[in-house]
Amino acid sequence: MDLQTTVTQLKFACGVVIGFGLLTALAAWPPLNLPTLWLIDLMFLPFDGQQNLNAPETRVLSAILGGILVGFGVLQWLVVTKLFAREPALARQMMLTSMGVWFVVDCTASVIAGAPFNAVMNVPFLLLFVVPLWRSMPKVALR
């Protein structure tokens, strides 16, 4: 895969993470929490409307986690736009390591929290990054 295609795909993935972070942060304000509320309801199957984001501690965690996601997405964007073309191996290692750590911790904690379907929902997010990073790896000749 050529560099420009990889960068474009990774920037899209970063944009998705940033957008998801903004959506999560906005859920701290009840008039804007419906999309996040639906997502949380989906995480705790069945989709039945039983979950809520009313508690102040839930809303502040939404604000904090949304901010962290936006920051993570911006950091990944900077790695893609400032480092990837110059040092692709380092950029790839940084991105794959951070995505792997996020995936393992998030999925494990989701299962512990009783929301195993969130682990399934994390797979597309992971693939948004892993697929272009994998395809951009240099081909190694096997002898």
mmCIF file with all atom_site columns, C-alpha atoms in Angstrom:
data_model
loop_
_atom_site.group_PDB
_atom_site.id
_atom_site.type_symbol
_atom_site.label_atom_id
_atom_site.label_alt_id
_atom_site.label_comp_id
_atom_site.label_asym_id
_atom_site.label_entity_id
_atom_site.label_seq_id
_atom_site.pdbx_PDB_ins_code
_atom_site.Cartn_x
_atom_site.Cartn_y
_atom_site.Cartn_z
_atom_site.occupancy
_atom_site.B_iso_or_equiv
_atom_site.pdbx_formal_charge
_atom_site.auth_seq_id
_atom_site.auth_comp_id
_atom_site.auth_asym_id
_atom_site.auth_atom_id
_atom_site.pdbx_PDB_model_num
ATOM 1   C CA . MET A 1 1   ? 0.000   0.000   0.000  1.00 0.00 ? 1   MET A CA 1
ATOM 2   C CA . ASP A 1 2   ? 1.400   3.416   -0.860 1.00 0.00 ? 2   ASP A CA 1
ATOM 3   C CA . LEU A 1 3   ? 2.169   6.018   1.797  1.00 0.00 ? 3   LEU A CA 1
ATOM 4   C CA . GLN A 1 4   ? -0.586  8.460   0.821  1.00 0.00 ? 4   GLN A CA 1
ATOM 5   C CA . THR A 1 5   ? -3.299  5.779   0.973  1.00 0.00 ? 5   THR A CA 1
ATOM 6   C CA . THR A 1 6   ? -2.055  4.602   4.360  1.00 0.00 ? 6   THR A CA 1
ATOM 7   C CA . VAL A 1 7   ? -1.948  8.152   5.721  1.00 0.00 ? 7   VAL A CA 1
ATOM 8   C CA . THR A 1 8   ? -5.447  8.876   4.407  1.00 0.00 ? 8   THR A CA 1
ATOM 9   C CA . GLN A 1 9   ? -6.865  5.718   5.992  1.00 0.00 ? 9   GLN A CA 1
ATOM 10  C CA . LEU A 1 10  ? -5.123  6.387   9.302  1.00 0.00 ? 10  LEU A CA 1
ATOM 11  C CA . LYS A 1 11  ? -6.309  10.010  9.352  1.00 0.00 ? 11  LYS A CA 1
ATOM 12  C CA . PHE A 1 12  ? -9.842  8.727   8.833  1.00 0.00 ? 12  PHE A CA 1
ATOM 13  C CA . ALA A 1 13  ? -9.375  6.316   11.765 1.00 0.00 ? 13  ALA A CA 1
ATOM 14  C CA . CYS A 1 14  ? -8.068  9.163   13.934 1.00 0.00 ? 14  CYS A CA 1
ATOM 15  C CA . GLY A 1 15  ? -11.068 11.259  12.936 1.00 0.00 ? 15  GLY A CA 1
ATOM 16  C CA . VAL A 1 16  ? -13.405 8.471   14.018 1.00 0.00 ? 16  VAL A CA 1
ATOM 17  C CA . VAL A 1 17  ? -11.718 8.291   17.434 1.00 0.00 ? 17  VAL A CA 1
ATOM 18  C CA . ILE A 1 18  ? -11.836 12.088  17.816 1.00 0.00 ? 18  ILE A CA 1
ATOM 19  C CA . GLY A 1 19  ? -15.513 12.134  16.813 1.00 0.00 ? 19  GLY A CA 1
ATOM 20  C CA . PHE A 1 20  ? -16.345 9.333   19.216 1.00 0.00 ? 20  PHE A CA 1
ATOM 21  C CA . GLY A 1 21  ? -14.499 11.204  21.969 1.00 0.00 ? 21  GLY A CA 1
ATOM 22  C CA . LEU A 1 22  ? -16.463 14.382  21.283 1.00 0.00 ? 22  LEU A CA 1
ATOM 23  C CA . LEU A 1 23  ? -19.713 12.399  21.334 1.00 0.00 ? 23  LEU A CA 1
ATOM 24  C CA . THR A 1 24  ? -18.703 10.843  24.656 1.00 0.00 ? 24  THR A CA 1
ATOM 25  C CA . ALA A 1 25  ? -17.755 14.211  26.148 1.00 0.00 ? 25  ALA A CA 1
ATOM 26  C CA . LEU A 1 26  ? -21.009 15.811  24.998 1.00 0.00 ? 26  LEU A CA 1
ATOM 27  C CA . ALA A 1 27  ? -22.923 13.100  26.836 1.00 0.00 ? 27  ALA A CA 1
ATOM 28  C CA . ALA A 1 28  ? -21.962 14.915  30.027 1.00 0.00 ? 28  ALA A CA 1
ATOM 29  C CA . TRP A 1 29  ? -24.727 17.379  29.127 1.00 0.00 ? 29  TRP A CA 1
ATOM 30  C CA . PRO A 1 30  ? -28.105 15.574  29.293 1.00 0.00 ? 30  PRO A CA 1
ATOM 31  C CA . PRO A 1 31  ? -29.702 17.302  26.266 1.00 0.00 ? 31  PRO A CA 1
ATOM 32  C CA . LEU A 1 32  ? -26.920 15.864  24.075 1.00 0.00 ? 32  LEU A CA 1
ATOM 33  C CA . ASN A 1 33  ? -26.505 12.388  25.564 1.00 0.00 ? 33  ASN A CA 1
ATOM 34  C CA . LEU A 1 34  ? -28.980 10.392  23.449 1.00 0.00 ? 34  LEU A CA 1
ATOM 35  C CA . PRO A 1 35  ? -26.474 8.951   20.905 1.00 0.00 ? 35  PRO A CA 1
ATOM 36  C CA . THR A 1 36  ? -24.124 7.895   23.699 1.00 0.00 ? 36  THR A CA 1
ATOM 37  C CA . LEU A 1 37  ? -27.018 6.530   25.705 1.00 0.00 ? 37  LEU A CA 1
ATOM 38  C CA . TRP A 1 38  ? -28.034 4.328   22.757 1.00 0.00 ? 38  TRP A CA 1
ATOM 39  C CA . LEU A 1 39  ? -24.460 3.113   22.409 1.00 0.00 ? 39  LEU A CA 1
ATOM 40  C CA . ILE A 1 40  ? -24.250 2.247   26.105 1.00 0.00 ? 40  ILE A CA 1
ATOM 41  C CA . ASP A 1 41  ? -27.597 0.494   25.925 1.00 0.00 ? 41  ASP A CA 1
ATOM 42  C CA . LEU A 1 42  ? -26.251 -1.555  23.019 1.00 0.00 ? 42  LEU A CA 1
ATOM 43  C CA . MET A 1 43  ? -23.158 -2.491  25.053 1.00 0.00 ? 43  MET A CA 1
ATOM 44  C CA . PHE A 1 44  ? -25.401 -3.983  27.738 1.00 0.00 ? 44  PHE A CA 1
ATOM 45  C CA . LEU A 1 45  ? -27.536 -6.188  25.496 1.00 0.00 ? 45  LEU A CA 1
ATOM 46  C CA . PRO A 1 46  ? -30.423 -6.434  25.086 1.00 0.00 ? 46  PRO A CA 1
ATOM 47  C CA . PHE A 1 47  ? -31.122 -2.995  23.661 1.00 0.00 ? 47  PHE A CA 1
ATOM 48  C CA . ASP A 1 48  ? -33.896 -2.198  26.117 1.00 0.00 ? 48  ASP A CA 1
ATOM 49  C CA . GLY A 1 49  ? -33.546 1.385   27.358 1.00 0.00 ? 49  GLY A CA 1
ATOM 50  C CA . GLN A 1 50  ? -32.575 0.331   30.877 1.00 0.00 ? 50  GLN A CA 1
ATOM 51  C CA . GLN A 1 51  ? -29.275 2.242   31.039 1.00 0.00 ? 51  GLN A CA 1
ATOM 52  C CA . ASN A 1 52  ? -28.988 5.932   31.846 1.00 0.00 ? 52  ASN A CA 1
ATOM 53  C CA . LEU A 1 53  ? -26.374 8.644   32.235 1.00 0.00 ? 53  LEU A CA 1
ATOM 54  C CA . ASN A 1 54  ? -28.155 10.614  34.941 1.00 0.00 ? 54  ASN A CA 1
ATOM 55  C CA . ALA A 1 55  ? -25.741 10.300  37.866 1.00 0.00 ? 55  ALA A CA 1
ATOM 56  C CA . PRO A 1 56  ? -23.318 13.234  38.185 1.00 0.00 ? 56  PRO A CA 1
ATOM 57  C CA . GLU A 1 57  ? -20.396 10.834  38.605 1.00 0.00 ? 57  GLU A CA 1
ATOM 58  C CA . THR A 1 58  ? -21.353 9.088   35.346 1.00 0.00 ? 58  THR A CA 1
ATOM 59  C CA . ARG A 1 59  ? -21.557 12.421  33.545 1.00 0.00 ? 59  ARG A CA 1
ATOM 60  C CA . VAL A 1 60  ? -18.153 13.580  34.813 1.00 0.00 ? 60  VAL A CA 1
ATOM 61  C CA . LEU A 1 61  ? -16.589 10.259  33.769 1.00 0.00 ? 61  LEU A CA 1
ATOM 62  C CA . SER A 1 62  ? -18.135 10.765  30.343 1.00 0.00 ? 62  SER A CA 1
ATOM 63  C CA . ALA A 1 63  ? -16.540 14.209  30.176 1.00 0.00 ? 63  ALA A CA 1
ATOM 64  C CA . ILE A 1 64  ? -13.142 12.906  31.288 1.00 0.00 ? 64  ILE A CA 1
ATOM 65  C CA . LEU A 1 65  ? -13.160 9.835   29.045 1.00 0.00 ? 65  LEU A CA 1
ATOM 66  C CA . GLY A 1 66  ? -14.373 11.869  26.090 1.00 0.00 ? 66  GLY A CA 1
ATOM 67  C CA . GLY A 1 67  ? -11.503 14.273  26.597 1.00 0.00 ? 67  GLY A CA 1
ATOM 68  C CA . ILE A 1 68  ? -9.016  11.417  26.833 1.00 0.00 ? 68  ILE A CA 1
ATOM 69  C CA . LEU A 1 69  ? -10.364 9.897   23.605 1.00 0.00 ? 69  LEU A CA 1
ATOM 70  C CA . VAL A 1 70  ? -10.111 13.217  21.784 1.00 0.00 ? 70  VAL A CA 1
ATOM 71  C CA . GLY A 1 71  ? -6.551  13.636  23.052 1.00 0.00 ? 71  GLY A CA 1
ATOM 72  C CA . PHE A 1 72  ? -5.668  10.066  22.023 1.00 0.00 ? 72  PHE A CA 1
ATOM 73  C CA . GLY A 1 73  ? -7.102  10.635  18.551 1.00 0.00 ? 73  GLY A CA 1
ATOM 74  C CA . VAL A 1 74  ? -5.175  13.904  18.166 1.00 0.00 ? 74  VAL A CA 1
ATOM 75  C CA . LEU A 1 75  ? -1.959  12.227  19.314 1.00 0.00 ? 75  LEU A CA 1
ATOM 76  C CA . GLN A 1 76  ? -2.441  9.442   16.775 1.00 0.00 ? 76  GLN A CA 1
ATOM 77  C CA . TRP A 1 77  ? -3.187  12.106  14.101 1.00 0.00 ? 77  TRP A CA 1
ATOM 78  C CA . LEU A 1 78  ? 0.106   13.840  14.898 1.00 0.00 ? 78  LEU A CA 1
ATOM 79  C CA . VAL A 1 79  ? 2.016   10.546  14.705 1.00 0.00 ? 79  VAL A CA 1
ATOM 80  C CA . VAL A 1 80  ? 0.441   9.895   11.299 1.00 0.00 ? 80  VAL A CA 1
ATOM 81  C CA . THR A 1 81  ? 1.013   13.387  9.891  1.00 0.00 ? 81  THR A CA 1
ATOM 82  C CA . LYS A 1 82  ? 4.361   14.308  11.464 1.00 0.00 ? 82  LYS A CA 1
ATOM 83  C CA . LEU A 1 83  ? 6.228   11.037  11.936 1.00 0.00 ? 83  LEU A CA 1
ATOM 84  C CA . PHE A 1 84  ? 4.862   8.290   9.710  1.00 0.00 ? 84  PHE A CA 1
ATOM 85  C CA . ALA A 1 85  ? 6.466   9.473   6.444  1.00 0.00 ? 85  ALA A CA 1
ATOM 86  C CA . ARG A 1 86  ? 9.902   10.006  8.067  1.00 0.00 ? 86  ARG A CA 1
ATOM 87  C CA . GLU A 1 87  ? 10.053  7.007   10.407 1.00 0.00 ? 87  GLU A CA 1
ATOM 88  C CA . PRO A 1 88  ? 7.324   4.547   9.459  1.00 0.00 ? 88  PRO A CA 1
ATOM 89  C CA . ALA A 1 89  ? 8.648   1.701   11.623 1.00 0.00 ? 89  ALA A CA 1
ATOM 90  C CA . LEU A 1 90  ? 8.671   3.868   14.758 1.00 0.00 ? 90  LEU A CA 1
ATOM 91  C CA . ALA A 1 91  ? 5.261   5.377   13.991 1.00 0.00 ? 91  ALA A CA 1
ATOM 92  C CA . ARG A 1 92  ? 3.815   1.924   13.321 1.00 0.00 ? 92  ARG A CA 1
ATOM 93  C CA . GLN A 1 93  ? 5.269   0.574   16.587 1.00 0.00 ? 93  GLN A CA 1
ATOM 94  C CA . MET A 1 94  ? 3.890   3.511   18.596 1.00 0.00 ? 94  MET A CA 1
ATOM 95  C CA . MET A 1 95  ? 0.436   3.222   17.068 1.00 0.00 ? 95  MET A CA 1
ATOM 96  C CA . LEU A 1 96  ? 0.152   -0.557  17.233 1.00 0.00 ? 96  LEU A CA 1
ATOM 97  C CA . THR A 1 97  ? 1.400   -0.645  20.825 1.00 0.00 ? 97  THR A CA 1
ATOM 98  C CA . SER A 1 98  ? -1.010  2.036   22.012 1.00 0.00 ? 98  SER A CA 1
ATOM 99  C CA . MET A 1 99  ? -3.937  0.478   20.141 1.00 0.00 ? 99  MET A CA 1
ATOM 100 C CA . GLY A 1 100 ? -3.085  -2.975  21.494 1.00 0.00 ? 100 GLY A CA 1
ATOM 101 C CA . VAL A 1 101 ? -2.904  -1.733  25.074 1.00 0.00 ? 101 VAL A CA 1
ATOM 102 C CA . TRP A 1 102 ? -6.205  0.148   24.663 1.00 0.00 ? 102 TRP A CA 1
ATOM 103 C CA . PHE A 1 103 ? -7.867  -2.931  23.153 1.00 0.00 ? 103 PHE A CA 1
ATOM 104 C CA . VAL A 1 104 ? -6.769  -5.383  25.858 1.00 0.00 ? 104 VAL A CA 1
ATOM 105 C CA . VAL A 1 105 ? -7.586  -3.063  28.778 1.00 0.00 ? 105 VAL A CA 1
ATOM 106 C CA . ASP A 1 106 ? -10.900 -1.840  27.339 1.00 0.00 ? 106 ASP A CA 1
ATOM 107 C CA . CYS A 1 107 ? -12.124 -5.320  26.394 1.00 0.00 ? 107 CYS A CA 1
ATOM 108 C CA . THR A 1 108 ? -11.061 -6.905  29.675 1.00 0.00 ? 108 THR A CA 1
ATOM 109 C CA . ALA A 1 109 ? -12.652 -4.155  31.750 1.00 0.00 ? 109 ALA A CA 1
ATOM 110 C CA . SER A 1 110 ? -15.822 -4.263  29.635 1.00 0.00 ? 110 SER A CA 1
ATOM 111 C CA . VAL A 1 111 ? -16.240 -7.974  30.286 1.00 0.00 ? 111 VAL A CA 1
ATOM 112 C CA . ILE A 1 112 ? -15.628 -7.418  34.017 1.00 0.00 ? 112 ILE A CA 1
ATOM 113 C CA . ALA A 1 113 ? -18.212 -4.594  33.972 1.00 0.00 ? 113 ALA A CA 1
ATOM 114 C CA . GLY A 1 114 ? -20.821 -6.923  32.472 1.00 0.00 ? 114 GLY A CA 1
ATOM 115 C CA . ALA A 1 115 ? -20.715 -5.399  28.963 1.00 0.00 ? 115 ALA A CA 1
ATOM 116 C CA . PRO A 1 116 ? -18.961 -8.068  26.888 1.00 0.00 ? 116 PRO A CA 1
ATOM 117 C CA . PHE A 1 117 ? -20.587 -6.843  23.682 1.00 0.00 ? 117 PHE A CA 1
ATOM 118 C CA . ASN A 1 118 ? -18.418 -3.719  23.962 1.00 0.00 ? 118 ASN A CA 1
ATOM 119 C CA . ALA A 1 119 ? -15.406 -5.968  23.353 1.00 0.00 ? 119 ALA A CA 1
ATOM 120 C CA . VAL A 1 120 ? -17.019 -7.041  20.087 1.00 0.00 ? 120 VAL A CA 1
ATOM 121 C CA . MET A 1 121 ? -17.763 -3.402  19.233 1.00 0.00 ? 121 MET A CA 1
ATOM 122 C CA . ASN A 1 122 ? -14.081 -2.543  19.820 1.00 0.00 ? 122 ASN A CA 1
ATOM 123 C CA . VAL A 1 123 ? -12.917 -4.795  16.976 1.00 0.00 ? 123 VAL A CA 1
ATOM 124 C CA . PRO A 1 124 ? -13.891 -2.389  14.145 1.00 0.00 ? 124 PRO A CA 1
ATOM 125 C CA . PHE A 1 125 ? -12.085 0.468   15.930 1.00 0.00 ? 125 PHE A CA 1
ATOM 126 C CA . LEU A 1 126 ? -8.978  -1.676  16.214 1.00 0.00 ? 126 LEU A CA 1
ATOM 127 C CA . LEU A 1 127 ? -9.185  -2.719  12.571 1.00 0.00 ? 127 LEU A CA 1
ATOM 128 C CA . LEU A 1 128 ? -9.428  0.918   11.444 1.00 0.00 ? 128 LEU A CA 1
ATOM 129 C CA . PHE A 1 129 ? -5.806  1.258   12.554 1.00 0.00 ? 129 PHE A CA 1
ATOM 130 C CA . VAL A 1 130 ? -4.367  -2.243  12.269 1.00 0.00 ? 130 VAL A CA 1
ATOM 131 C CA . VAL A 1 131 ? -5.379  -2.904  8.657  1.00 0.00 ? 131 VAL A CA 1
ATOM 132 C CA . PRO A 1 132 ? -3.635  0.117   7.089  1.00 0.00 ? 132 PRO A CA 1
ATOM 133 C CA . LEU A 1 133 ? -0.643  -0.263  9.416  1.00 0.00 ? 133 LEU A CA 1
ATOM 134 C CA . TRP A 1 134 ? -0.313  -3.946  8.515  1.00 0.00 ? 134 TRP A CA 1
ATOM 135 C CA . ARG A 1 135 ? -0.665  -3.272  4.795  1.00 0.00 ? 135 ARG A CA 1
ATOM 136 C CA . SER A 1 136 ? 1.981   -0.554  4.942  1.00 0.00 ? 136 SER A CA 1
ATOM 137 C CA . MET A 1 137 ? 4.623   -2.881  6.397  1.00 0.00 ? 137 MET A CA 1
ATOM 138 C CA . PRO A 1 138 ? 7.500   -3.600  4.039  1.00 0.00 ? 138 PRO A CA 1
ATOM 139 C CA . LYS A 1 139 ? 7.407   -7.030  2.504  1.00 0.00 ? 139 LYS A CA 1
ATOM 140 C CA . VAL A 1 140 ? 10.184  -9.247  3.833  1.00 0.00 ? 140 VAL A CA 1
ATOM 141 C CA . ALA A 1 141 ? 11.707  -11.699 1.425  1.00 0.00 ? 141 ALA A CA 1
ATOM 142 C CA . LEU A 1 142 ? 11.722  -15.219 2.805  1.00 0.00 ? 142 LEU A CA 1
ATOM 143 C CA . ARG A 1 143 ? 14.528  -17.477 1.699  1.00 0.00 ? 143 ARG A CA 1
#
